[in-house]
Amino acid sequence: MAYSDRIGASGGKIPDLRPGPSQVWQDYVRSPRAKTLRFGEHDVVFYEGDAADRVYELIEGAIMLYKLLPDGRRQVVEILGPQSLFGVVAGKIYDCNAETLTPAVVRSIDRRDAEGSADLQGHISRCLLSQIETLHEHTVLLGRKSAFERVASFLMRFVPNRGVADCLGPREGAKDDAVVLLTMTRQEIADYLGLTIETVSRVISDLKRRGVIAIEKQDRIRINNVCAICHLTGAH
Amino acid sequence: MAYSDRIGASGGKIPDLRPGPSQVWQDYVRSPRAKTLRFGEHDVVFYEGDAADRVYELIEGAIMLYKLLPDGRRQVVEILGPQSLFGVVAGKIYDCNAETLTPAVVRSIDRRDAEGSADLQGHISRCLLSQIETLHEHTVLLGRKSAFERVASFLMRFVPNRGVADCLGPREGAKDDAVVLLTMTRQEIADYLGLTIETVSRVISDLKRRGVIAIEKQDRIRINNVCAICHLTGAH
DNA sequence: CGAATAGTTGATGTATCTCAAGCAGGGTGG
DNA sequence: CCACCCTGCTTGAGATACATCAACTATTCG
């Protein structure tokens, strides 16, 4: 199964904002100037501080960007799905570490090529904008939401077309459930949500006890009632 | 005194990354197609959900972007100084509220004009990139730093050329102090740092008691030892 | 099958929040 | 010019959500 089937090819939370790849970008990224790279699970694409001379597009799989404090505290700052751009920075070095969550296919192009082409720039801009909106959302989560709301928001991220502004609610009469494949360890989830692994575990157990979710496998969660989880996010 | 003299015209924390305005942008933004707007303190430039048909450049003053949860919790997601762009979004509506912290001068241009010009796009891209790096930093602050570290990081933001990667330390033999003008209420600082007003107040009082800072006026703080504060940020 | 790794659960601690009262600076009107 | 008020800030006492520490259990993989 392709990652996009799970996370939602539309990009999760804000599907209509994630721009479809432009023709020019498509052409370039498939040209011989671009390099295809294949990674396993938990492989590093680049480190914070590396010279930022290439930019990347995730073709298949999932990638996380994270930063470390000197004492080892880690914060996952972004989780990326297919069609996401990463490694595009203002300075000369990457500001984050990039690591795969799943086996992944990545295309990379030379930074100067990306900067030289106006058409590529247009595509990049549109990607950056939806990225900023996601970061704003996540800032609210980290600054103002409780552990329950954080986990609920996290789960909703992976339910396509729900929890968004124009959410239609469950289809009439249909069972309002969904299956979410996390592809992340509890530690990675905790580091993304600004919590500890134990708190994430406790919240998930509690949601299970209350019957709103069922754990089909460690990283495969069935949401029995999407609306219920959505109301726990604090955003509705 | 111009705001830029206080916050640092270079843009605070990452001065060499904040791009200088390009000539094309300069020309456009000063052309008759752009509108100049003047705001007082705590005026709203636009609301979350408003139709996003114009983009803005802050010329003078300071602006905050914030989001609200339905129950009234507020998170300030960005603080902007001169030359910052805002109101550039992927979708049809603004994703944040924009409100002045000080009296401010703003130039606004039509969104379609910005999107139509490749040169303007280039400038916009560069601005968005440094904005993303600042958001990443702030994500680490909200997800992983203690109240002390958050306040210390906040203060360091306003000390030009210090606390950055290539920080040279204090000039040899010179007194290592600095004066910071906050131009924000305790409530706004709290909502930016993901804390309560009481916690911000307590931390500031404690820093004062320990002699690392002095409060010259409510929103005018002297840092007696920049290096000391810098080490309290958790990042060094 | 058994070791290694990841996740859960419990008991306890603590940083930060909440609630409540007191204080200070700036502006207004007498 | 000073008293008064208003708003924003500070301080204290107590509550709590989450972290920490530690033991236990479930998975995965050789």
Coordinates of C-alpha atoms (C1' of nucleotides) in Angstrom, one line a residue:
Chain A
M1 CA 0.0 0.0 0.0
A2 CA 1.3 3.4 -0.9
Y3 CA 1.9 5.8 1.9
S4 CA -0.4 8.2 0.2
D5 CA -3.3 5.8 0.7
R6 CA -2.8 6.0 4.4
I7 CA -1.9 9.5 5.2
G8 CA -4.3 10.7 2.5
A9 CA -2.8 11.8 -0.8
S10 CA -4.4 15.1 -0.4
G11 CA -2.0 16.0 2.4
G12 CA -4.0 15.4 5.5
K13 CA -5.3 18.3 7.5
I14 CA -5.4 21.0 4.7
P15 CA -5.9 19.0 1.6
D16 CA -7.1 21.7 -0.7
L17 CA -4.2 23.9 0.2
R18 CA -1.4 21.5 -0.6
P19 CA -0.7 22.5 -4.2
G20 CA -0.6 19.8 -6.8
P21 CA 2.8 19.7 -8.4
S22 CA 3.1 22.1 -11.3
Q23 CA 4.0 20.8 -14.7
V24 CA 7.3 22.7 -14.7
W25 CA 8.3 21.2 -11.4
Q26 CA 7.2 17.8 -12.5
D27 CA 9.3 18.1 -15.6
Y28 CA 12.3 19.2 -13.8
V29 CA 12.1 16.8 -11.0
R30 CA 11.9 13.9 -13.5
S31 CA 14.7 15.2 -15.6
P32 CA 18.1 13.6 -15.5
R33 CA 19.4 16.6 -13.5
A34 CA 17.4 15.4 -10.5
K35 CA 18.7 12.4 -8.5
T36 CA 16.5 9.7 -7.1
L37 CA 17.4 8.5 -3.6
R38 CA 16.0 5.5 -1.7
F39 CA 16.1 5.3 2.0
G40 CA 15.2 2.6 4.6
E41 CA 13.3 3.2 7.8
H42 CA 15.0 5.7 10.2
D43 CA 17.6 6.8 7.7
V44 CA 19.0 10.3 7.9
V45 CA 18.7 12.4 4.7
F46 CA 20.7 15.3 6.1
Y47 CA 21.8 16.7 9.4
E48 CA 21.2 20.2 10.9
G49 CA 24.3 22.2 10.1
D50 CA 25.1 20.3 6.8
A51 CA 25.8 22.5 3.8
A52 CA 22.4 23.1 2.2
D53 CA 23.3 22.6 -1.5
R54 CA 20.3 20.5 -2.6
V55 CA 16.6 20.6 -2.1
Y56 CA 14.4 17.6 -1.8
E57 CA 10.9 16.4 -2.7
L58 CA 9.4 13.4 -0.9
I59 CA 8.0 11.0 -3.5
E60 CA 6.9 8.2 -1.3
G61 CA 7.0 7.5 2.4
A62 CA 7.1 9.7 5.4
I63 CA 9.9 12.0 6.8
M64 CA 10.3 13.9 10.0
L65 CA 12.3 17.1 10.5
Y66 CA 13.6 17.6 14.0
K67 CA 15.9 19.7 16.1
L68 CA 18.0 18.8 19.1
L69 CA 19.0 20.8 22.2
P70 CA 22.6 20.4 23.4
D71 CA 21.4 18.3 26.4
G72 CA 19.6 15.8 24.0
R73 CA 16.0 17.0 24.2
R74 CA 14.4 16.6 20.8
Q75 CA 11.6 18.4 19.1
V76 CA 10.1 17.0 15.9
V77 CA 9.1 20.2 14.0
E78 CA 7.4 18.7 10.9
I79 CA 6.0 15.5 9.6
L80 CA 6.0 15.2 5.9
G81 CA 4.1 13.1 3.4
P82 CA 4.4 12.7 -0.4
Q83 CA 4.9 15.8 -2.5
S84 CA 6.3 17.7 0.4
L85 CA 9.4 19.8 -0.2
F86 CA 12.2 19.9 2.4
G87 CA 15.7 21.1 2.7
V88 CA 14.8 24.5 1.3
V89 CA 16.4 27.1 3.5
A90 CA 17.4 30.8 3.5
G91 CA 20.9 30.3 4.8
K92 CA 23.8 28.1 3.8
I93 CA 23.1 25.2 6.1
Y94 CA 20.0 23.1 7.0
D95 CA 18.3 24.2 10.1
C96 CA 16.9 20.7 11.0
N97 CA 17.7 17.1 10.8
A98 CA 15.7 15.1 8.2
E99 CA 15.0 11.4 8.9
T100 CA 12.7 8.9 7.3
L101 CA 9.9 7.4 9.3
T102 CA 9.3 4.7 6.7
P103 CA 11.2 3.5 3.7
A104 CA 11.1 6.5 1.4
V105 CA 11.8 7.6 -2.1
V106 CA 13.2 11.1 -2.5
R107 CA 14.1 13.2 -5.5
S108 CA 16.8 15.9 -5.0
I109 CA 17.8 18.8 -7.2
D110 CA 20.6 21.2 -7.1
R111 CA 19.8 24.3 -5.0
R112 CA 21.1 26.7 -7.7
D113 CA 18.8 25.1 -10.3
A114 CA 15.8 25.6 -8.0
E115 CA 16.7 29.2 -7.3
G116 CA 17.5 30.0 -11.0
S117 CA 14.1 29.0 -12.3
A118 CA 11.2 31.3 -11.8
D119 CA 8.7 28.5 -12.5
L120 CA 10.3 26.2 -9.9
Q121 CA 10.2 29.1 -7.5
G122 CA 6.5 29.5 -7.9
H123 CA 5.9 25.9 -7.0
I124 CA 8.3 26.1 -4.1
S125 CA 6.5 29.2 -2.8
R126 CA 3.1 27.5 -2.8
C127 CA 4.6 24.6 -0.9
L128 CA 6.2 26.8 1.7
L129 CA 2.9 28.6 2.3
S130 CA 1.0 25.5 3.2
Q131 CA 3.9 24.5 5.3
I132 CA 3.7 27.7 7.3
E133 CA 0.0 27.3 7.9
T134 CA 0.7 23.8 9.3
L135 CA 3.4 25.2 11.5
H136 CA 1.0 27.8 12.8
E137 CA -1.5 25.1 13.7
H138 CA 1.2 23.1 15.4
T139 CA 2.4 26.2 17.4
V140 CA -1.1 26.5 18.8
L141 CA -1.1 22.8 19.7
L142 CA 2.3 23.1 21.5
G143 CA 1.5 26.4 23.2
R144 CA -2.1 26.0 24.3
K145 CA -3.4 22.5 24.1
S146 CA -3.6 19.8 26.8
A147 CA -2.1 16.3 26.3
F148 CA -5.5 14.9 25.4
E149 CA -6.1 17.6 22.8
R150 CA -2.7 17.1 21.4
V151 CA -3.1 13.4 20.8
A152 CA -6.6 13.9 19.5
S153 CA -5.3 16.6 17.0
F154 CA -2.5 14.2 16.0
L155 CA -4.9 11.4 15.2
M156 CA -7.2 13.8 13.2
R157 CA -4.3 14.8 11.1
F158 CA -4.4 11.4 9.4
V159 CA -8.1 11.3 8.7
P160 CA -8.6 12.8 5.2
N161 CA -11.1 15.6 4.8
R162 CA -12.2 15.7 8.4
G163 CA -11.5 18.3 11.0
V164 CA -10.9 20.9 8.4
A165 CA -12.8 24.1 8.1
D166 CA -15.3 22.8 5.6
C167 CA -15.7 19.4 7.3
L168 CA -19.0 17.9 6.3
G169 CA -19.3 15.6 9.3
P170 CA -19.9 11.8 8.9
R171 CA -21.8 10.6 5.8
E172 CA -25.4 10.3 6.6
G173 CA -26.2 7.1 8.4
A174 CA -22.7 5.7 7.8
K175 CA -20.5 4.4 10.5
D176 CA -18.2 7.3 11.4
D177 CA -14.9 5.4 11.7
A178 CA -11.5 5.5 10.2
V179 CA -8.2 3.6 10.4
V180 CA -5.0 5.5 11.0
L181 CA -1.5 4.1 10.4
L182 CA 0.9 6.0 12.5
T183 CA 4.3 4.9 11.1
M184 CA 5.8 6.5 14.1
T185 CA 7.0 5.2 17.4
R186 CA 5.6 6.5 20.7
Q187 CA 8.8 8.3 21.3
E188 CA 8.5 10.1 17.9
I189 CA 4.9 11.0 18.6
A190 CA 5.9 12.3 22.0
D191 CA 8.7 14.4 20.5
Y192 CA 6.3 15.8 18.0
L193 CA 3.6 16.7 20.5
G194 CA 5.9 18.1 23.2
L195 CA 5.0 15.3 25.6
T196 CA 6.8 12.3 27.1
I197 CA 6.3 8.8 25.8
E198 CA 4.5 7.8 29.0
T199 CA 1.9 10.6 28.6
V200 CA 1.2 9.7 25.0
S201 CA 0.8 6.0 26.1
R202 CA -1.6 6.9 28.9
V203 CA -3.7 9.1 26.7
I204 CA -4.0 6.5 24.0
S205 CA -4.9 3.9 26.6
D206 CA -7.5 6.2 28.1
L207 CA -9.1 6.8 24.7
K208 CA -9.2 3.0 24.2
R209 CA -10.8 2.5 27.6
R210 CA -13.4 5.0 26.7
G211 CA -14.1 3.2 23.5
V212 CA -13.4 6.1 21.1
I213 CA -10.5 4.2 19.5
A214 CA -9.3 0.6 19.2
I215 CA -5.7 -0.4 18.9
E216 CA -5.6 -3.0 16.0
K217 CA -1.8 -3.0 16.1
Q218 CA 0.8 -0.8 17.9
D219 CA 0.8 1.7 15.1
R220 CA -2.6 0.9 13.6
I221 CA -5.4 2.6 15.3
R222 CA -9.1 2.5 14.5
I223 CA -11.0 5.6 15.4
N224 CA -14.5 4.4 16.2
N225 CA -16.1 7.8 16.2
V226 CA -14.2 10.5 14.2
C227 CA -16.6 13.2 15.4
A228 CA -15.9 12.4 19.0
I229 CA -12.1 12.6 18.5
C230 CA -12.5 15.8 16.6
H231 CA -14.3 17.4 19.5
L232 CA -11.5 16.4 21.8
T233 CA -9.0 18.4 19.7
G234 CA -10.0 21.7 21.3
A235 CA -10.4 23.3 17.9
H236 CA -14.1 22.7 17.5
Chain B
M1 CA 13.4 56.4 17.8
A2 CA 12.6 54.0 15.0
Y3 CA 11.5 50.5 16.0
S4 CA 14.3 49.1 13.9
D5 CA 16.9 50.8 16.2
R6 CA 15.5 48.9 19.1
I7 CA 14.7 45.4 17.7
G8 CA 17.6 45.6 15.4
A9 CA 17.0 46.4 11.8
S10 CA 18.7 43.2 10.9
G11 CA 15.7 41.3 12.2
G12 CA 16.8 40.1 15.6
K13 CA 17.8 36.5 16.0
I14 CA 18.9 35.6 12.5
P15 CA 20.1 38.8 11.0
D16 CA 22.1 37.5 8.1
L17 CA 19.2 35.3 6.9
R18 CA 16.5 38.0 6.8
P19 CA 16.9 39.1 3.1
G20 CA 17.4 42.7 2.3
P21 CA 14.6 43.9 0.2
S22 CA 15.2 43.3 -3.5
Q23 CA 15.2 46.2 -5.9
V24 CA 12.1 44.9 -7.7
W25 CA 10.2 44.5 -4.5
Q26 CA 11.3 48.0 -3.4
D27 CA 10.2 49.5 -6.6
Y28 CA 6.8 47.8 -6.6
V29 CA 6.1 48.4 -2.9
R30 CA 6.8 52.1 -3.4
S31 CA 4.8 52.4 -6.6
P32 CA 1.3 53.9 -6.6
R33 CA -0.2 50.4 -6.9
A34 CA 0.8 49.8 -3.3
K35 CA -1.2 51.4 -0.5
T36 CA 0.3 52.8 2.7
L37 CA -1.6 52.2 5.9
R38 CA -1.0 53.7 9.3
F39 CA -2.1 52.0 12.5
G40 CA -2.2 52.8 16.2
E41 CA -1.2 50.5 19.0
H42 CA -3.3 47.3 19.2
D43 CA -5.1 47.8 15.9
V44 CA -6.2 44.9 13.8
V45 CA -4.8 44.7 10.3
F46 CA -6.9 41.6 9.4
Y47 CA -8.7 38.8 11.1
E48 CA -8.4 35.1 10.7
G49 CA -10.9 34.0 8.1
D50 CA -11.0 37.3 6.2
A51 CA -10.6 37.0 2.4
A52 CA -6.9 37.1 1.7
D53 CA -6.7 39.4 -1.2
R54 CA -3.8 41.6 -0.2
V55 CA -0.3 41.0 1.0
Y56 CA 1.5 43.2 3.5
E57 CA 5.0 44.5 4.3
L58 CA 5.7 46.0 7.7
I59 CA 7.6 49.2 7.2
E60 CA 7.8 50.5 10.7
G61 CA 6.6 49.2 14.1
A62 CA 5.9 45.7 15.3
I63 CA 3.0 43.3 14.6
M64 CA 1.9 40.0 16.1
L65 CA 0.1 37.2 14.4
Y66 CA -2.1 35.0 16.6
K67 CA -4.7 32.3 16.5
L68 CA -7.6 31.7 18.9
L69 CA -9.2 28.5 20.1
P70 CA -13.0 28.6 20.4
D71 CA -12.8 28.8 24.2
G72 CA -10.7 31.9 24.0
R73 CA -7.2 30.5 24.5
R74 CA -4.8 32.5 22.4
Q75 CA -1.5 31.6 20.9
V76 CA 0.7 34.3 19.4
V77 CA 2.4 32.5 16.5
E78 CA 4.8 35.2 15.2
I79 CA 6.2 38.5 16.2
L80 CA 7.2 40.7 13.2
G81 CA 9.6 43.6 12.8
P82 CA 10.2 45.9 9.9
Q83 CA 10.7 44.4 6.4
S84 CA 8.6 41.3 7.4
L85 CA 6.0 40.2 5.0
F86 CA 2.6 38.9 6.3
G87 CA -0.8 38.0 5.0
V88 CA 0.8 35.8 2.3
V89 CA -1.2 32.5 2.4
A90 CA -1.8 29.5 0.3
G91 CA -5.6 29.5 0.6
K92 CA -8.3 32.1 0.1
I93 CA -8.4 33.3 3.6
Y94 CA -5.9 34.5 6.3
D95 CA -5.0 31.8 8.8
C96 CA -4.2 34.2 11.6
N97 CA -5.2 37.5 13.1
A98 CA -2.7 40.3 12.6
E99 CA -2.5 43.0 15.2
T100 CA -0.1 45.9 15.8
L101 CA 2.0 45.9 19.0
T102 CA 3.1 49.5 18.4
P103 CA 2.0 52.2 16.1
A104 CA 2.9 50.9 12.7
V105 CA 3.3 51.7 9.0
V106 CA 2.4 49.0 6.6
R107 CA 2.4 48.8 2.8
S108 CA -0.1 46.5 1.1
I109 CA -0.2 45.3 -2.5
D110 CA -2.8 43.3 -4.4
R111 CA -2.3 39.6 -4.1
R112 CA -2.6 38.9 -7.8
D113 CA 0.1 41.5 -8.5
A114 CA 2.4 39.7 -6.1
E115 CA 1.6 36.3 -7.6
G116 CA 1.9 37.6 -11.1
S117 CA 5.5 38.8 -10.9
A118 CA 8.3 36.4 -10.8
D119 CA 10.7 38.9 -9.3
L120 CA 8.3 39.7 -6.4
Q121 CA 7.9 35.9 -5.9
G122 CA 11.6 35.5 -5.5
H123 CA 11.6 38.1 -2.7
I124 CA 8.6 36.6 -1.1
S125 CA 10.2 33.1 -1.1
R126 CA 13.3 34.4 0.6
C127 CA 11.2 36.0 3.3
L128 CA 9.1 32.9 3.8
L129 CA 12.2 30.8 4.3
S130 CA 13.6 32.8 7.2
Q131 CA 10.1 32.9 8.6
I132 CA 10.0 29.1 8.6
E133 CA 13.3 28.8 10.4
T134 CA 12.0 31.2 13.1
L135 CA 8.9 29.0 13.4
H136 CA 11.1 25.9 13.8
E137 CA 13.0 27.6 16.6
H138 CA 9.8 28.6 18.3
T139 CA 8.4 25.1 18.0
V140 CA 11.4 23.8 20.0
L141 CA 10.8 26.5 22.6
L142 CA 7.2 25.6 23.0
G143 CA 7.6 21.9 22.9
R144 CA 10.7 21.4 24.9
K145 CA 11.9 24.4 26.9
S146 CA 11.2 25.3 30.6
A147 CA 9.6 28.6 31.6
F148 CA 13.0 30.0 32.4
E149 CA 14.5 29.0 29.1
R150 CA 11.5 30.4 27.2
V151 CA 11.8 33.8 28.8
A152 CA 15.6 33.9 28.4
S153 CA 15.2 32.9 24.7
F154 CA 12.6 35.6 24.3
L155 CA 14.9 38.3 25.7
M156 CA 17.8 37.1 23.6
R157 CA 15.7 37.6 20.5
F158 CA 16.0 41.3 20.9
V159 CA 19.7 41.4 21.4
P160 CA 21.2 42.0 17.9
N161 CA 24.0 39.6 16.8
R162 CA 24.0 37.6 20.0
G163 CA 22.8 34.1 20.6
V164 CA 23.1 33.3 16.9
A165 CA 25.3 30.5 15.6
D166 CA 28.3 32.7 14.9
C167 CA 28.0 34.7 18.1
L168 CA 31.3 36.3 19.0
G169 CA 30.6 36.7 22.7
P170 CA 31.0 40.1 24.4
R171 CA 33.5 42.5 23.0
E172 CA 36.8 42.2 24.8
G173 CA 36.8 43.9 28.1
A174 CA 33.5 45.7 27.4
K175 CA 30.6 45.5 29.7
D176 CA 28.3 42.8 28.3
D177 CA 25.0 44.5 28.7
A178 CA 22.1 45.4 26.5
V179 CA 18.7 47.2 26.8
V180 CA 15.6 45.5 25.4
L181 CA 12.3 47.3 24.7
L182 CA 9.6 44.7 24.8
T183 CA 6.7 46.7 23.3
M184 CA 4.5 43.9 24.5
T185 CA 2.3 43.4 27.5
R186 CA 3.0 40.5 29.9
Q187 CA -0.2 38.9 28.5
E188 CA 1.1 39.1 25.0
I189 CA 4.5 37.7 26.0
A190 CA 2.7 34.8 27.9
D191 CA 0.6 34.0 24.8
Y192 CA 3.7 34.0 22.7
L193 CA 5.7 31.7 25.0
G194 CA 2.8 29.4 25.8
L195 CA 2.8 30.4 29.5
T196 CA 0.5 32.3 31.8
I197 CA 1.0 35.9 32.7
E198 CA 1.8 35.0 36.3
T199 CA 4.6 32.6 35.3
V200 CA 6.2 35.2 33.0
S201 CA 6.0 37.7 35.8
R202 CA 7.6 35.3 38.3
V203 CA 10.4 34.4 36.0
I204 CA 11.2 38.0 35.2
S205 CA 11.1 38.9 38.9
D206 CA 13.4 36.0 39.7
L207 CA 16.0 37.0 37.0
K208 CA 15.9 40.5 38.5
R209 CA 16.4 39.1 42.0
R210 CA 19.4 37.2 40.7
G211 CA 20.8 40.3 39.2
V212 CA 21.0 39.2 35.6
I213 CA 18.5 41.8 34.5
A214 CA 17.1 45.1 35.8
I215 CA 13.7 46.5 35.0
E216 CA 14.2 50.1 34.0
K217 CA 10.5 50.4 33.1
Q218 CA 7.8 47.8 32.7
D219 CA 8.7 47.1 29.1
R220 CA 12.3 48.3 29.2
I221 CA 14.6 45.7 30.5
R222 CA 18.4 46.0 30.9
I223 CA 20.3 42.7 30.6
N224 CA 23.3 43.1 32.8
N225 CA 25.0 40.0 31.4
V226 CA 24.0 38.9 28.0
C227 CA 26.1 35.8 28.1
A228 CA 24.4 34.7 31.4
I229 CA 21.0 35.0 29.8
C230 CA 22.1 33.3 26.7
H231 CA 23.2 30.3 28.8
L232 CA 19.8 30.2 30.3
T233 CA 18.1 29.7 26.9
G234 CA 18.9 26.0 26.9
A235 CA 20.3 26.3 23.4
H236 CA 24.0 26.8 24.3
Chain C
dC1 C1' 12.5 -20.1 21.9
dG2 C1' 14.6 -16.4 24.1
dA3 C1' 16.8 -12.0 24.0
dA4 C1' 16.1 -7.4 22.8
dT5 C1' 13.2 -3.6 22.0
dA6 C1' 9.0 -0.9 22.4
dG7 C1' 5.0 0.0 25.0
dT8 C1' 2.2 0.1 29.3
dT9 C1' 1.1 1.0 34.0
dG10 C1' 1.8 2.6 38.7
dA11 C1' 3.6 5.6 42.4
dT12 C1' 5.5 9.8 43.3
dG13 C1' 7.4 14.4 42.4
dT14 C1' 7.3 19.0 40.6
dA15 C1' 6.8 22.9 37.3
dT16 C1' 3.4 25.5 36.0
dC17 C1' -1.4 26.9 36.4
dT18 C1' -5.3 28.8 39.0
dC19 C1' -7.4 31.7 42.1
dA20 C1' -7.1 35.6 44.9
dA21 C1' -5.2 39.6 46.9
dG22 C1' -2.1 43.4 46.9
dC23 C1' 0.8 47.0 44.5
dA24 C1' 2.5 50.5 41.2
dG25 C1' 2.6 53.7 37.5
dG26 C1' 0.1 56.7 34.4
dG27 C1' -3.7 59.5 33.4
dT28 C1' -7.7 62.4 34.8
dG29 C1' -10.4 65.5 37.2
dG30 C1' -11.1 68.2 41.1
Chain D
dC1 C1' -0.7 69.8 42.1
dC2 C1' -2.4 66.0 44.4
dA3 C1' -5.9 62.4 45.3
dC4 C1' -8.1 59.0 43.0
dC5 C1' -9.0 55.5 39.8
dC6 C1' -8.0 52.2 36.4
dT7 C1' -5.3 49.0 34.3
dG8 C1' -1.4 46.1 34.2
dC9 C1' 1.8 43.8 37.0
dT10 C1' 3.4 41.2 41.0
dT11 C1' 3.2 38.0 44.8
dG12 C1' 1.3 34.2 47.6
dA13 C1' -1.1 29.8 48.6
dG14 C1' -3.0 25.9 46.9
dA15 C1' -4.3 22.7 43.0
dT16 C1' -3.2 19.9 39.1
dA17 C1' -1.5 18.2 34.8
dC18 C1' 2.3 16.2 33.2
dA19 C1' 7.0 14.5 34.1
dT20 C1' 10.0 11.2 36.3
dC21 C1' 11.4 6.9 38.0
dA22 C1' 10.7 2.1 38.1
dA23 C1' 8.6 -2.2 37.3
dC24 C1' 6.1 -4.9 34.3
dT25 C1' 4.2 -6.7 29.7
dA26 C1' 3.8 -7.2 24.8
dT27 C1' 6.1 -7.5 20.3
dT28 C1' 9.5 -8.3 17.2
dC29 C1' 13.3 -10.7 15.3
dG30 C1' 17.2 -13.6 15.2

